[in-house]
Amino acid sequence: MNLSTPPSAVFPDRLRRAREYRGLNQAELAQKAGMQPSAISHFETGTRKPSFDNLRILADSLDVTTDYLLGRVEEFKALAGADRLHRHYESLDGSDRKMADELITMLAKRAEEKGKP
Amino acid sequence: MITTDPYAFATLVAEQIVKGLGIVTLPIDPKGIARGRGIDVVAKPMENEGVSGMLVRYDSEFAIAYATHHQNEGFENFSVAHELGHYFLPGHVDAVIAGDTGSHASRAGYSSGDKYEAEADRFAAGFLMPRHLFFPALEKAGSGLAAIENLAALCKTSLHATAIRYTQCTRDPVAIVISRGGIIDHCFMSEAIKNVDGINWLRKREGLPRNTTTSAFNKVPTNVLHGVRIEETSNLQHWFGGRRSIEISEDVVGLGRYGKTLTVLYDIDVPDPEDEEGEQSLMESWTPHFRR
C-alpha cells in the first residue's frame, strides 16, 4: 500500500474480492451483514466510506480480518500486528502510551483467542 | 439567512444510532452502549492527565480509554462519545490508522486532523443530546443558565457541551460565551440571534466588552475556580453593538478546574423590523419640522 493511499481507498477492491471469493452477490452480503442492499454497492464503488463499525460487521460476515479489508495484510485471515494502531500515537505522553500499549496487548490476546479453531 | 454546517451529518449519524437503539429517555449512557457493542471502556488513572480519550484497535477488537482527572461525569461522557464518533463515523478509519511506515506524524498534511476531531465532537453532542429527546426537554427547561444547568443534569453532560447544544437547538435569540481573563475563548450564537439585523457577531479571541458583568467577574480568579454563579442584566449594545439599547439578561458561572467562564446572554427581545419601521415613521410624524 502506498503511503499516500488512505485505508478507505483500498477498501472497495478488498471488499469486492472477499465477497466474490466467498461466492456472495451484493444482496446476499447485505442480508448477511444486516445492511441495506445498496450499501455494499456504495462501498464497492467508493461512494461511501466505511466506519469501523461497518468494517467489523463486514469482516465478520465474510470471515476475513478488518486488516485485510483495509489493505494492511495480503491474506484473508492475517493480522497486521500491534503497532501503529491508533490516532496520535506518536504524540502521546509516556503514561498514555503505556496505557495504549497495555490495551493493545489485551486486545491482541483476545483477537488471537477468537481466531483459534 | 441559511447557514450550512459542514459537520451537521456527524450529528445526524449519532442521532440515528441512538434512535436505532430504541433509546427513548435521557441520559444516554455512552459507556454502556460502547460495552454493548463489545468495546472495552477503561478509565485512565486520575493522575494521568494526557489526552481526554483514545480509541485503540487490534483488528476487530476495540477499546476506549477516557481521562478522569477533571472528576466530571459530563466531561467523561463527552470523551467516550467523542471516541465512539471515531468508531461510528464513515471515513474515520483514515484518521485513526497510520500509513505504511507506522508513523502517524509522517502523514501530516494528508488531511486535516481538525476535521475529524470536529466531526467527532459534533457526533458526541448529537449522541448525548439527540434532538428527538433534547427538544422536548428544552421546552421544559426554563431559560438562561438555569435551563442549561437543568439540561446538563438531565443529560449528564458538562455545562460547556450542554450550553453549545442549547444554542444549536433553541428557537430563542441566545448567545453563550466562553471566556478566560479578558478574552473571549469562543462563542456560539443561536440561529435566531444570528438573524437579528444590525448587531455585530461575537468573535473568538476578541476582548470581552469592558462594561459587562462577565468582564468584572473574570477579574477575580476565585470566581472561576469556585464556580461562582451570578444572574445580572446587561445591554444588547454592550455585547453586540448596533443602535438598539435593549436590556438583556447575562448569567455568568465559573467552570472550576476547567479555568474558564460561561456566560449566557438571553431574554433578548428585539422588536420586529416592521414594528421598528412603524415606530420610526410614527416618531417622524410627531416630530415638528420647522421651515428654515
Short mmCIF file of C-alpha atoms in Angstrom, two decimals:
data_model
loop_
_atom_site.label_atom_id
_atom_site.label_comp_id
_atom_site.label_asym_id
_atom_site.label_seq_id
_atom_site.Cartn_x
_atom_site.Cartn_y
_atom_site.Cartn_z
CA MET A 1 0.00 0.00 0.00
CA ASN A 2 1.34 3.38 -0.94
CA LEU A 3 1.77 5.79 1.96
CA SER A 4 -0.40 8.35 0.27
CA THR A 5 -3.23 5.83 -0.12
CA PRO A 6 -5.67 6.07 2.77
CA PRO A 7 -7.10 2.76 4.09
CA SER A 8 -10.59 3.65 2.88
CA ALA A 9 -9.29 3.84 -0.71
CA VAL A 10 -8.06 0.25 -0.58
CA PHE A 11 -11.28 -0.99 0.98
CA PRO A 12 -13.60 -1.08 -2.11
CA ASP A 13 -11.41 -3.52 -4.00
CA ARG A 14 -10.73 -5.69 -0.93
CA LEU A 15 -14.43 -5.90 -0.13
CA ARG A 16 -15.30 -6.98 -3.67
CA ARG A 17 -12.51 -9.57 -3.75
CA ALA A 18 -13.52 -11.09 -0.41
CA ARG A 19 -17.21 -11.11 -1.35
CA GLU A 20 -16.56 -12.82 -4.69
CA TYR A 21 -14.22 -15.36 -3.06
CA ARG A 22 -16.98 -16.27 -0.61
CA GLY A 23 -19.39 -16.64 -3.55
CA LEU A 24 -21.83 -13.99 -2.41
CA ASN A 25 -23.57 -11.36 -4.51
CA GLN A 26 -24.03 -7.85 -3.12
CA ALA A 27 -27.59 -8.51 -1.96
CA GLU A 28 -26.59 -11.70 -0.18
CA LEU A 29 -23.75 -9.99 1.64
CA ALA A 30 -26.02 -7.07 2.59
CA GLN A 31 -28.52 -9.51 4.06
CA LYS A 32 -25.84 -11.38 5.96
CA ALA A 33 -24.42 -8.11 7.34
CA GLY A 34 -27.84 -6.63 8.14
CA MET A 35 -27.28 -3.70 5.80
CA GLN A 36 -29.32 -2.03 3.08
CA PRO A 37 -28.79 -3.82 -0.29
CA SER A 38 -27.43 -0.60 -1.82
CA ALA A 39 -24.79 -0.21 0.93
CA ILE A 40 -22.48 -2.89 -0.50
CA SER A 41 -22.63 -1.34 -3.95
CA HIS A 42 -21.80 2.07 -2.48
CA PHE A 43 -18.87 0.63 -0.55
CA GLU A 44 -17.51 -1.19 -3.61
CA THR A 45 -17.73 1.85 -5.85
CA GLY A 46 -16.13 4.01 -3.18
CA THR A 47 -19.06 6.42 -2.98
CA ARG A 48 -19.49 5.57 0.68
CA LYS A 49 -16.61 5.23 3.11
CA PRO A 50 -16.87 2.63 5.86
CA SER A 51 -16.83 3.24 9.58
CA PHE A 52 -15.01 0.88 11.94
CA ASP A 53 -18.43 -0.46 12.91
CA ASN A 54 -19.19 -1.26 9.25
CA LEU A 55 -15.78 -2.88 8.87
CA ARG A 56 -16.25 -5.13 11.85
CA ILE A 57 -19.63 -6.37 10.62
CA LEU A 58 -18.42 -6.92 7.05
CA ALA A 59 -15.25 -8.68 8.17
CA ASP A 60 -17.32 -10.94 10.37
CA SER A 61 -19.81 -11.67 7.57
CA LEU A 62 -17.02 -12.51 5.14
CA ASP A 63 -14.81 -14.36 7.65
CA VAL A 64 -11.82 -12.13 6.94
CA THR A 65 -9.93 -9.72 9.18
CA THR A 66 -10.62 -5.99 9.14
CA ASP A 67 -6.89 -5.64 8.49
CA TYR A 68 -7.44 -7.46 5.17
CA LEU A 69 -10.34 -5.18 4.22
CA LEU A 70 -8.14 -2.16 4.99
CA GLY A 71 -5.29 -3.44 2.83
CA ARG A 72 -2.91 -3.82 5.73
CA VAL A 73 -2.30 -7.54 5.09
CA GLU A 74 -2.50 -9.68 1.94
CA GLU A 75 -4.24 -12.79 3.29
CA PHE A 76 -7.89 -13.02 4.28
CA LYS A 77 -7.29 -14.11 7.86
CA ALA A 78 -3.98 -12.38 8.57
CA LEU A 79 -3.45 -9.75 11.26
CA ALA A 80 -1.29 -6.69 10.82
CA GLY A 81 0.34 -6.67 14.24
CA ALA A 82 0.23 -4.45 17.25
CA ASP A 83 1.96 -1.28 16.20
CA ARG A 84 0.64 1.89 14.56
CA LEU A 85 -2.86 1.20 15.69
CA HIS A 86 -4.29 4.40 16.89
CA ARG A 87 -4.53 8.08 16.38
CA HIS A 88 -1.80 10.40 17.54
CA TYR A 89 0.26 7.54 18.97
CA GLU A 90 3.44 9.41 18.21
CA SER A 91 2.37 12.41 20.22
CA LEU A 92 1.08 10.56 23.29
CA ASP A 93 2.94 11.20 26.52
CA GLY A 94 4.64 8.35 28.40
CA SER A 95 1.75 7.27 30.62
CA ASP A 96 -0.81 7.42 27.80
CA ARG A 97 1.45 5.46 25.52
CA LYS A 98 1.99 2.83 28.20
CA MET A 99 -1.74 2.53 28.70
CA ALA A 100 -2.34 2.27 24.94
CA ASP A 101 0.29 -0.47 24.72
CA GLU A 102 -1.34 -2.40 27.56
CA LEU A 103 -4.75 -2.15 25.95
CA ILE A 104 -3.36 -3.29 22.61
CA THR A 105 -1.76 -6.31 24.28
CA MET A 106 -5.07 -7.18 25.93
CA LEU A 107 -6.98 -6.80 22.65
CA ALA A 108 -4.37 -8.79 20.75
CA LYS A 109 -4.72 -11.70 23.19
CA ARG A 110 -8.46 -11.63 22.77
CA ALA A 111 -8.23 -11.46 18.97
CA GLU A 112 -5.85 -14.41 18.91
CA GLU A 113 -8.07 -16.46 21.23
CA LYS A 114 -11.06 -15.78 18.99
CA GLY A 115 -9.02 -16.80 15.96
CA LYS A 116 -8.21 -20.24 17.43
CA PRO A 117 -10.22 -23.08 15.97
CA MET B 1 -30.33 33.56 6.40
CA ILE B 2 -29.34 29.97 5.70
CA THR B 3 -26.12 28.73 7.24
CA THR B 4 -24.53 25.49 6.13
CA ASP B 5 -22.87 23.40 8.76
CA PRO B 6 -20.16 21.15 7.30
CA TYR B 7 -20.33 18.82 10.29
CA ALA B 8 -24.12 18.51 10.59
CA PHE B 9 -24.01 14.98 9.14
CA ALA B 10 -21.95 13.80 12.13
CA THR B 11 -24.75 14.89 14.47
CA LEU B 12 -27.27 13.10 12.25
CA VAL B 13 -25.28 9.85 12.29
CA ALA B 14 -25.21 9.98 16.11
CA GLU B 15 -28.92 10.70 16.38
CA GLN B 16 -29.75 7.84 14.02
CA ILE B 17 -27.70 5.43 16.13
CA VAL B 18 -29.50 6.50 19.32
CA LYS B 19 -32.87 6.14 17.59
CA GLY B 20 -31.83 2.77 16.14
CA LEU B 21 -31.01 1.54 19.64
CA GLY B 22 -34.57 2.35 20.67
CA ILE B 23 -33.48 4.74 23.44
CA VAL B 24 -36.39 6.94 24.49
CA THR B 25 -35.14 8.60 27.67
CA LEU B 26 -32.22 10.74 28.74
CA PRO B 27 -29.47 10.40 29.82
CA ILE B 28 -27.68 8.43 27.14
CA ASP B 29 -25.02 6.12 28.59
CA PRO B 30 -22.09 6.11 26.13
CA LYS B 31 -20.01 3.73 28.23
CA GLY B 32 -22.82 1.19 28.41
CA ILE B 33 -23.56 1.50 24.70
CA ALA B 34 -19.88 1.02 23.85
CA ARG B 35 -19.67 -2.06 26.07
CA GLY B 36 -22.85 -3.40 24.49
CA ARG B 37 -21.03 -3.16 21.16
CA GLY B 38 -18.17 -5.25 22.50
CA ILE B 39 -15.86 -2.26 23.01
CA ASP B 40 -13.86 -2.20 26.24
CA VAL B 41 -14.20 1.09 28.13
CA VAL B 42 -11.43 1.82 30.60
CA ALA B 43 -10.87 4.80 32.92
CA LYS B 44 -7.42 6.33 32.84
CA PRO B 45 -5.87 6.82 36.30
CA MET B 46 -6.72 10.18 37.90
CA GLU B 47 -3.11 11.34 37.98
CA ASN B 48 -2.72 10.76 34.24
CA GLU B 49 -3.94 13.95 32.55
CA GLY B 50 -2.67 13.43 28.99
CA VAL B 51 -5.30 13.04 26.27
CA SER B 52 -9.01 13.20 27.11
CA GLY B 53 -9.68 9.91 25.35
CA MET B 54 -8.30 7.40 22.91
CA LEU B 55 -9.62 4.66 20.68
CA VAL B 56 -7.40 1.60 20.48
CA ARG B 57 -7.82 -1.14 17.93
CA TYR B 58 -6.45 -4.58 17.23
CA ASP B 59 -8.15 -5.88 14.09
CA SER B 60 -11.82 -6.17 15.15
CA GLU B 61 -11.20 -5.66 18.87
CA PHE B 62 -11.60 -2.14 20.22
CA ALA B 63 -11.07 -0.29 23.49
CA ILE B 64 -11.73 3.27 24.61
CA ALA B 65 -9.72 4.87 27.41
CA TYR B 66 -11.00 8.11 28.92
CA ALA B 67 -9.49 10.72 31.23
CA THR B 68 -10.83 11.10 34.77
CA HIS B 69 -8.70 13.94 36.13
CA HIS B 70 -11.47 16.54 35.73
CA GLN B 71 -13.67 14.50 38.10
CA ASN B 72 -16.61 15.47 35.95
CA GLU B 73 -19.03 12.82 34.72
CA GLY B 74 -20.20 15.11 31.91
CA PHE B 75 -16.65 15.52 30.63
CA GLU B 76 -16.09 11.76 30.76
CA ASN B 77 -19.30 11.02 28.89
CA PHE B 78 -18.34 13.51 26.20
CA SER B 79 -14.85 11.99 25.89
CA VAL B 80 -16.25 8.47 25.45
CA ALA B 81 -18.92 9.68 22.99
CA HIS B 82 -16.20 11.53 21.03
CA GLU B 83 -14.22 8.30 20.68
CA LEU B 84 -17.41 6.49 19.64
CA GLY B 85 -17.61 9.14 16.92
CA HIS B 86 -14.29 7.93 15.54
CA TYR B 87 -15.68 4.39 15.67
CA PHE B 88 -19.06 5.08 14.04
CA LEU B 89 -18.34 7.88 11.56
CA PRO B 90 -17.65 6.97 7.94
CA GLY B 91 -14.12 7.66 6.79
CA HIS B 92 -12.54 7.93 10.24
CA VAL B 93 -10.52 4.80 9.53
CA ASP B 94 -8.27 7.16 7.58
CA ALA B 95 -7.77 9.37 10.62
CA VAL B 96 -7.12 6.62 13.10
CA ILE B 97 -4.93 4.22 11.17
CA ALA B 98 -1.47 5.36 10.27
CA GLY B 99 0.13 4.77 6.91
CA ASP B 100 2.61 2.13 5.88
CA THR B 101 5.61 3.46 7.78
CA GLY B 102 3.96 3.16 11.15
CA SER B 103 4.30 6.83 11.89
CA HIS B 104 1.18 8.89 12.15
CA ALA B 105 3.25 12.06 12.01
CA SER B 106 4.53 11.09 8.58
CA ARG B 107 1.05 11.57 7.21
CA ALA B 108 0.84 15.17 8.34
CA GLY B 109 -0.60 17.24 5.55
CA TYR B 110 -2.51 14.34 4.08
CA SER B 111 -5.69 15.56 5.67
CA SER B 112 -6.61 17.98 8.38
CA GLY B 113 -6.86 16.19 11.71
CA ASP B 114 -9.06 19.03 12.91
CA LYS B 115 -11.81 17.96 10.54
CA TYR B 116 -12.03 14.53 12.15
CA GLU B 117 -11.89 15.98 15.65
CA ALA B 118 -14.64 18.48 14.83
CA GLU B 119 -16.78 15.69 13.38
CA ALA B 120 -16.26 13.53 16.48
CA ASP B 121 -17.22 16.48 18.72
CA ARG B 122 -20.41 17.05 16.75
CA PHE B 123 -21.13 13.32 16.91
CA ALA B 124 -20.71 13.37 20.70
CA ALA B 125 -23.11 16.31 21.10
CA GLY B 126 -25.74 14.61 18.93
CA PHE B 127 -25.21 11.28 20.66
CA LEU B 128 -25.61 12.59 24.22
CA MET B 129 -28.23 15.21 23.33
CA PRO B 130 -30.16 13.85 20.32
CA ARG B 131 -32.77 16.26 19.05
CA HIS B 132 -35.72 13.89 19.38
CA LEU B 133 -35.10 13.73 23.14
CA PHE B 134 -33.40 17.11 23.67
CA PHE B 135 -36.13 19.28 22.10
CA PRO B 136 -38.91 18.15 24.45
CA ALA B 137 -36.54 18.56 27.42
CA LEU B 138 -35.56 22.02 26.25
CA GLU B 139 -39.21 23.13 26.20
CA LYS B 140 -39.48 22.36 29.92
CA ALA B 141 -36.01 23.51 30.97
CA GLY B 142 -36.67 27.22 31.57
CA SER B 143 -34.31 29.86 30.23
CA GLY B 144 -30.75 31.13 30.53
CA LEU B 145 -28.13 29.40 32.63
CA ALA B 146 -30.82 27.67 34.70
CA ALA B 147 -32.07 25.92 31.54
CA ILE B 148 -28.56 24.81 30.66
CA GLU B 149 -27.98 23.52 34.20
CA ASN B 150 -31.26 21.59 34.10
CA LEU B 151 -30.42 20.05 30.73
CA ALA B 152 -26.87 19.20 31.82
CA ALA B 153 -28.23 17.41 34.89
CA LEU B 154 -30.74 15.53 32.74
CA CYS B 155 -28.26 14.53 30.02
CA LYS B 156 -25.28 14.01 32.36
CA THR B 157 -23.23 16.32 30.19
CA SER B 158 -20.89 19.19 31.05
CA LEU B 159 -22.26 22.73 31.29
CA HIS B 160 -19.96 23.68 28.41
CA ALA B 161 -21.16 20.98 25.99
CA THR B 162 -24.78 21.49 27.01
CA ALA B 163 -24.55 25.25 26.50
CA ILE B 164 -23.28 24.77 22.95
CA ARG B 165 -26.03 22.27 22.16
CA TYR B 166 -28.58 24.65 23.70
CA THR B 167 -27.66 27.39 21.22
CA GLN B 168 -27.96 24.89 18.34
CA CYS B 169 -31.44 23.77 19.35
CA THR B 170 -33.24 26.74 20.91
CA ARG B 171 -35.60 28.91 18.90
CA ASP B 172 -34.80 31.93 21.10
CA PRO B 173 -32.13 34.55 20.45
CA VAL B 174 -29.37 33.33 22.76
CA ALA B 175 -25.58 33.51 22.79
CA ILE B 176 -23.11 31.70 25.01
CA VAL B 177 -19.60 32.97 25.57
CA ILE B 178 -16.68 31.02 26.99
CA SER B 179 -14.01 33.38 28.26
CA ARG B 180 -10.75 33.31 30.10
CA GLY B 181 -9.46 36.50 31.71
CA GLY B 182 -10.27 39.40 29.42
CA ILE B 183 -10.55 37.36 26.21
CA ILE B 184 -13.42 35.55 24.51
CA ASP B 185 -12.19 31.98 24.09
CA HIS B 186 -15.09 31.05 21.84
CA CYS B 187 -18.78 31.74 21.50
CA PHE B 188 -21.88 30.26 19.94
CA MET B 189 -24.98 32.11 18.79
CA SER B 190 -28.43 30.61 18.18
CA GLU B 191 -29.92 30.87 14.68
CA ALA B 192 -32.49 33.36 16.00
CA ILE B 193 -29.84 35.80 17.20
CA LYS B 194 -27.76 35.36 14.06
CA ASN B 195 -30.80 36.55 12.14
CA VAL B 196 -31.14 39.80 14.09
CA ASP B 197 -30.19 42.73 11.86
CA GLY B 198 -27.88 45.48 12.97
CA ILE B 199 -25.79 43.60 15.53
CA ASN B 200 -22.17 42.52 15.40
CA TRP B 201 -21.46 38.83 15.81
CA LEU B 202 -19.28 37.90 18.75
CA ARG B 203 -15.89 36.62 17.65
CA LYS B 204 -13.45 34.33 19.37
CA ARG B 205 -10.14 35.77 20.57
CA GLU B 206 -11.68 39.23 20.82
CA GLY B 207 -11.51 41.12 24.09
CA LEU B 208 -14.51 40.87 26.40
CA PRO B 209 -16.61 44.05 26.37
CA ARG B 210 -15.38 46.01 29.40
CA ASN B 211 -18.64 47.25 30.86
CA THR B 212 -20.17 43.81 31.32
CA THR B 213 -20.73 41.59 34.33
CA THR B 214 -18.52 38.88 32.79
CA SER B 215 -15.58 41.26 32.44
CA ALA B 216 -15.81 42.23 36.14
CA PHE B 217 -16.38 38.57 37.13
CA ASN B 218 -13.20 37.39 35.42
CA LYS B 219 -11.07 39.92 37.29
CA VAL B 220 -11.50 37.78 40.42
CA PRO B 221 -9.81 34.40 39.71
CA THR B 222 -11.52 32.62 42.61
CA ASN B 223 -14.89 33.26 40.93
CA VAL B 224 -13.87 30.81 38.20
CA LEU B 225 -12.22 28.23 40.44
CA HIS B 226 -15.03 28.14 42.99
CA GLY B 227 -17.76 28.01 40.38
CA VAL B 228 -19.39 31.25 41.49
CA ARG B 229 -22.69 31.90 39.74
CA ILE B 230 -24.46 35.22 39.20
CA GLU B 231 -27.52 36.41 37.31
CA GLU B 232 -27.43 40.01 36.13
CA THR B 233 -28.83 42.27 33.46
CA SER B 234 -26.85 43.80 30.65
CA ASN B 235 -27.44 45.76 27.49
CA LEU B 236 -27.60 44.45 23.93
CA GLN B 237 -25.31 47.26 22.77
CA HIS B 238 -22.59 46.37 25.30
CA TRP B 239 -22.19 42.93 23.80
CA PHE B 240 -23.34 43.27 20.21
CA GLY B 241 -23.01 46.99 19.35
CA GLY B 242 -25.67 48.36 17.00
CA ARG B 243 -28.16 51.14 17.64
CA ARG B 244 -30.65 49.39 19.92
CA SER B 245 -30.31 49.97 23.64
CA ILE B 246 -32.24 46.98 24.99
CA GLU B 247 -31.92 45.34 28.38
CA ILE B 248 -30.94 41.67 28.22
CA SER B 249 -30.08 39.01 30.80
CA GLU B 250 -26.48 37.99 31.46
CA ASP B 251 -25.90 34.88 33.60
CA VAL B 252 -22.31 34.00 34.47
CA VAL B 253 -20.75 30.93 36.07
CA GLY B 254 -17.16 29.88 36.73
CA LEU B 255 -16.32 26.47 35.26
CA GLY B 256 -13.96 25.45 38.09
CA ARG B 257 -10.88 23.41 37.20
CA TYR B 258 -11.60 23.99 33.52
CA GLY B 259 -10.37 27.54 34.19
CA LYS B 260 -12.93 29.29 32.02
CA THR B 261 -16.16 31.21 32.45
CA LEU B 262 -19.52 30.51 30.84
CA THR B 263 -21.76 33.48 30.06
CA VAL B 264 -25.32 33.09 28.81
CA LEU B 265 -26.90 36.10 27.07
CA TYR B 266 -30.68 35.78 26.67
CA ASP B 267 -34.05 37.49 27.16
CA ILE B 268 -33.11 39.39 24.02
CA ASP B 269 -36.41 40.91 22.99
CA VAL B 270 -35.58 42.60 19.72
CA PRO B 271 -38.57 44.32 18.09
CA ASP B 272 -39.74 43.11 14.69
CA PRO B 273 -38.16 45.09 11.83
CA GLU B 274 -41.69 46.03 10.65
CA ASP B 275 -42.68 47.28 14.11
CA GLU B 276 -39.42 49.21 14.33
CA GLU B 277 -40.12 50.79 10.94
CA GLY B 278 -43.67 51.67 12.03
CA GLU B 279 -42.38 53.20 15.24
CA GLN B 280 -39.80 55.19 13.31
CA SER B 281 -42.39 56.67 10.95
CA LEU B 282 -44.71 57.37 13.90
CA MET B 283 -41.92 59.29 15.60
CA GLU B 284 -41.23 61.10 12.36
CA SER B 285 -44.90 62.11 12.07
CA TRP B 286 -44.89 63.59 15.58
CA THR B 287 -41.59 65.40 15.18
CA PRO B 288 -42.20 69.05 14.38
CA HIS B 289 -40.48 70.19 11.21
CA PHE B 290 -39.70 73.90 11.00
CA ARG B 291 -39.26 75.72 7.78
CA ARG B 292 -35.84 77.36 7.56
#
